[in-house]
């Protein structure tokens, strides 16, 4: 009776990890050999693990990462131009905490989006908030938000994220409104929050892409995105080719 009452109270207090640990100890004969301090320590550990896992699931759901990727699965093939020590440093997520931007460039299929999602997943593991956005769709949504009056609210939501991933810069032609909205997004985050940008365009081509007859806006975006940023320049053949071959072989 006392056991059931204790379980009920633990659940009412939302100590679900401890409640599960308590229930396990009651059902396990081996737990009786442990001291009170050891049993209590195990329950506290289970509560911490439960909360960490729940927080990770919540952050991943909010991030809406396009790829299921993690840093442990990064392919360091020599032709990709990826340095293990650099990636190990990025995996610590200090660049995110310090509001430093990261730029990943490379050819189509080179794994830019996958790598960005792996770093986004790692940030969630560290308890940091992440948001993944395909830049063309984001700018389209922001354009609509001007009409319904939600632009400032949307801007504030993006500004709060510890890491904002903007995927595929340069894939579509920018409108004047799109350039202005992109500048606002970057300006709200400058120096406080980190932004990760992926692009097929080399960085030295960005100014021409962002210009559109307004070099002042292009200068402002470049200054806020590129200045002081980390850069990864992926090289090599498309990473999608082996997958296609493997799929074809499975049908044979």
mmCIF file of C-alpha atoms in Angstrom, residues 38-188:
data_model
loop_
_atom_site.group_PDB
_atom_site.id
_atom_site.type_symbol
_atom_site.label_atom_id
_atom_site.label_comp_id
_atom_site.label_asym_id
_atom_site.label_seq_id
_atom_site.Cartn_x
_atom_site.Cartn_y
_atom_site.Cartn_z
ATOM 1 C CA UNK A 38 22.987 3.859 -3.671
ATOM 2 C CA UNK A 39 19.299 3.248 -4.325
ATOM 3 C CA UNK A 40 18.489 6.929 -4.033
ATOM 4 C CA UNK A 41 21.398 7.786 -6.335
ATOM 5 C CA UNK A 42 20.128 5.366 -8.974
ATOM 6 C CA UNK A 43 16.654 6.904 -8.887
ATOM 7 C CA UNK A 44 18.057 10.423 -9.189
ATOM 8 C CA UNK A 45 20.198 9.313 -12.146
ATOM 9 C CA UNK A 46 17.139 7.827 -13.833
ATOM 10 C CA UNK A 47 15.225 11.064 -13.328
ATOM 11 C CA UNK A 48 18.050 13.091 -14.875
ATOM 12 C CA UNK A 49 18.278 10.685 -17.830
ATOM 13 C CA UNK A 50 14.501 10.805 -18.316
ATOM 14 C CA UNK A 51 14.475 14.600 -18.361
ATOM 15 C CA UNK A 52 17.478 14.804 -20.700
ATOM 16 C CA UNK A 53 15.829 12.408 -23.152
ATOM 17 C CA UNK A 54 12.525 14.253 -23.008
ATOM 18 C CA UNK A 55 14.264 17.587 -23.573
ATOM 19 C CA UNK A 56 16.189 16.149 -26.540
ATOM 20 C CA UNK A 57 12.998 14.814 -28.131
ATOM 21 C CA UNK A 58 11.306 18.182 -27.637
ATOM 22 C CA UNK A 59 14.220 20.100 -29.161
ATOM 23 C CA UNK A 60 14.469 17.714 -32.138
ATOM 24 C CA UNK A 61 10.732 18.005 -32.771
ATOM 25 C CA UNK A 62 11.021 21.798 -32.722
ATOM 26 C CA UNK A 63 14.115 21.789 -34.950
ATOM 27 C CA UNK A 64 12.396 19.860 -37.786
ATOM 28 C CA UNK A 65 15.738 18.775 -39.213
ATOM 29 C CA UNK A 66 15.471 17.606 -42.792
ATOM 30 C CA UNK A 67 17.930 14.719 -42.380
ATOM 31 C CA UNK A 68 18.313 12.151 -39.626
ATOM 32 C CA UNK A 69 22.025 12.712 -39.089
ATOM 33 C CA UNK A 70 24.538 12.762 -36.249
ATOM 34 C CA UNK A 71 28.189 13.741 -35.991
ATOM 35 C CA UNK A 72 29.285 10.169 -35.229
ATOM 36 C CA UNK A 73 28.271 9.147 -38.763
ATOM 37 C CA UNK A 74 30.203 11.855 -40.642
ATOM 38 C CA UNK A 75 32.116 10.474 -43.631
ATOM 39 C CA UNK A 76 35.716 11.716 -43.519
ATOM 40 C CA UNK A 77 36.709 10.404 -46.943
ATOM 41 C CA UNK A 78 39.830 12.217 -48.066
ATOM 42 C CA UNK A 79 38.227 13.829 -51.121
ATOM 43 C CA UNK A 80 35.546 15.578 -49.034
ATOM 44 C CA UNK A 81 37.958 18.109 -47.493
ATOM 45 C CA UNK A 82 36.647 17.558 -43.959
ATOM 46 C CA UNK A 83 39.042 17.831 -41.031
ATOM 47 C CA UNK A 84 38.334 15.608 -38.020
ATOM 48 C CA UNK A 85 39.791 18.030 -35.486
ATOM 49 C CA UNK A 86 37.744 20.924 -36.888
ATOM 50 C CA UNK A 87 34.562 18.879 -36.715
ATOM 51 C CA UNK A 88 35.370 17.722 -33.186
ATOM 52 C CA UNK A 89 35.710 21.360 -32.190
ATOM 53 C CA UNK A 90 32.414 22.305 -33.864
ATOM 54 C CA UNK A 91 30.709 19.357 -32.131
ATOM 55 C CA UNK A 92 31.397 21.038 -28.771
ATOM 56 C CA UNK A 93 28.890 23.715 -29.879
ATOM 57 C CA UNK A 94 30.848 26.614 -28.345
ATOM 58 C CA UNK A 95 30.545 28.502 -31.642
ATOM 59 C CA UNK A 96 26.769 28.387 -31.193
ATOM 60 C CA UNK A 97 26.944 29.632 -27.608
ATOM 61 C CA UNK A 98 29.147 32.524 -28.748
ATOM 62 C CA UNK A 99 26.876 33.454 -31.651
ATOM 63 C CA UNK A 100 29.411 32.672 -34.397
ATOM 64 C CA UNK A 101 28.115 31.796 -37.870
ATOM 65 C CA UNK A 102 29.051 28.706 -39.888
ATOM 66 C CA UNK A 103 29.054 28.530 -43.693
ATOM 67 C CA UNK A 104 29.007 25.181 -45.528
ATOM 68 C CA UNK A 105 29.539 25.321 -49.292
ATOM 69 C CA UNK A 106 30.022 22.625 -51.881
ATOM 70 C CA UNK A 107 28.606 20.955 -55.004
ATOM 71 C CA UNK A 108 25.145 19.443 -55.365
ATOM 72 C CA UNK A 109 24.884 16.194 -53.427
ATOM 73 C CA UNK A 110 28.053 16.924 -51.473
ATOM 74 C CA UNK A 111 26.320 16.453 -48.118
ATOM 75 C CA UNK A 112 25.911 20.090 -47.074
ATOM 76 C CA UNK A 113 22.373 19.676 -45.755
ATOM 77 C CA UNK A 114 23.211 16.361 -44.071
ATOM 78 C CA UNK A 115 26.218 17.882 -42.309
ATOM 79 C CA UNK A 116 24.176 20.903 -41.233
ATOM 80 C CA UNK A 117 21.532 18.585 -39.757
ATOM 81 C CA UNK A 118 24.206 16.547 -37.968
ATOM 82 C CA UNK A 119 25.469 19.723 -36.295
ATOM 83 C CA UNK A 120 21.876 20.736 -35.558
ATOM 84 C CA UNK A 121 21.277 17.364 -33.896
ATOM 85 C CA UNK A 122 24.448 17.826 -31.859
ATOM 86 C CA UNK A 123 23.236 21.255 -30.728
ATOM 87 C CA UNK A 124 19.974 19.683 -29.526
ATOM 88 C CA UNK A 125 22.002 17.160 -27.545
ATOM 89 C CA UNK A 126 23.665 20.103 -25.806
ATOM 90 C CA UNK A 127 20.268 21.519 -24.899
ATOM 91 C CA UNK A 128 20.344 24.302 -27.506
ATOM 92 C CA UNK A 129 17.309 25.340 -29.540
ATOM 93 C CA UNK A 130 17.567 24.777 -33.293
ATOM 94 C CA UNK A 131 15.428 25.612 -36.309
ATOM 95 C CA UNK A 132 15.919 24.244 -39.827
ATOM 96 C CA UNK A 133 14.623 26.351 -42.704
ATOM 97 C CA UNK A 134 15.001 26.004 -46.444
ATOM 98 C CA UNK A 135 15.797 29.605 -47.290
ATOM 99 C CA UNK A 136 13.581 29.872 -50.425
ATOM 100 C CA UNK A 137 10.532 28.649 -48.465
ATOM 101 C CA UNK A 138 11.348 30.827 -45.463
ATOM 102 C CA UNK A 139 11.523 33.960 -47.596
ATOM 103 C CA UNK A 140 8.251 32.974 -49.238
ATOM 104 C CA UNK A 141 6.608 32.574 -45.819
ATOM 105 C CA UNK A 142 8.030 35.891 -44.629
ATOM 106 C CA UNK A 143 6.644 37.558 -47.742
ATOM 107 C CA UNK A 144 3.171 36.263 -46.858
ATOM 108 C CA UNK A 145 3.607 37.377 -43.237
ATOM 109 C CA UNK A 146 3.854 41.007 -44.374
ATOM 110 C CA UNK A 147 0.304 40.721 -45.635
ATOM 111 C CA UNK A 148 -1.237 39.141 -42.532
ATOM 112 C CA UNK A 149 0.690 41.299 -40.046
ATOM 113 C CA UNK A 150 2.700 38.452 -38.486
ATOM 114 C CA UNK A 151 6.128 39.458 -39.827
ATOM 115 C CA UNK A 152 7.448 40.893 -36.556
ATOM 116 C CA UNK A 153 6.224 37.893 -34.585
ATOM 117 C CA UNK A 154 7.862 35.505 -37.059
ATOM 118 C CA UNK A 155 11.078 37.530 -36.918
ATOM 119 C CA UNK A 156 11.091 37.361 -33.121
ATOM 120 C CA UNK A 157 10.640 33.576 -33.198
ATOM 121 C CA UNK A 158 13.616 33.163 -35.512
ATOM 122 C CA UNK A 159 15.711 35.535 -33.402
ATOM 123 C CA UNK A 160 15.263 33.398 -30.262
ATOM 124 C CA UNK A 161 16.743 30.217 -31.719
ATOM 125 C CA UNK A 162 20.251 29.389 -30.532
ATOM 126 C CA UNK A 163 20.999 27.997 -34.005
ATOM 127 C CA UNK A 164 19.143 28.854 -37.189
ATOM 128 C CA UNK A 165 19.990 26.662 -40.193
ATOM 129 C CA UNK A 166 19.327 28.367 -43.539
ATOM 130 C CA UNK A 167 19.574 25.725 -46.242
ATOM 131 C CA UNK A 168 20.200 26.363 -49.958
ATOM 132 C CA UNK A 169 21.190 30.007 -50.199
ATOM 133 C CA UNK A 170 21.529 30.821 -53.897
ATOM 134 C CA UNK A 171 19.114 28.197 -55.226
ATOM 135 C CA UNK A 172 16.465 30.760 -56.250
ATOM 136 C CA UNK A 173 16.597 34.310 -57.536
ATOM 137 C CA UNK A 174 16.126 36.818 -54.735
ATOM 138 C CA UNK A 175 13.470 39.511 -54.933
ATOM 139 C CA UNK A 176 13.986 42.949 -53.417
ATOM 140 C CA UNK A 177 11.627 41.950 -50.596
ATOM 141 C CA UNK A 178 13.487 38.689 -50.088
ATOM 142 C CA UNK A 179 16.820 40.506 -49.748
ATOM 143 C CA UNK A 180 15.321 42.928 -47.261
ATOM 144 C CA UNK A 181 13.740 40.112 -45.205
ATOM 145 C CA UNK A 182 16.961 38.097 -45.193
ATOM 146 C CA UNK A 183 18.838 41.148 -43.905
ATOM 147 C CA UNK A 184 16.273 41.574 -41.115
ATOM 148 C CA UNK A 185 16.572 37.920 -40.072
ATOM 149 C CA UNK A 186 20.364 38.130 -39.957
ATOM 150 C CA UNK A 187 20.378 41.531 -38.255
ATOM 151 C CA UNK A 188 18.147 40.305 -35.412
#
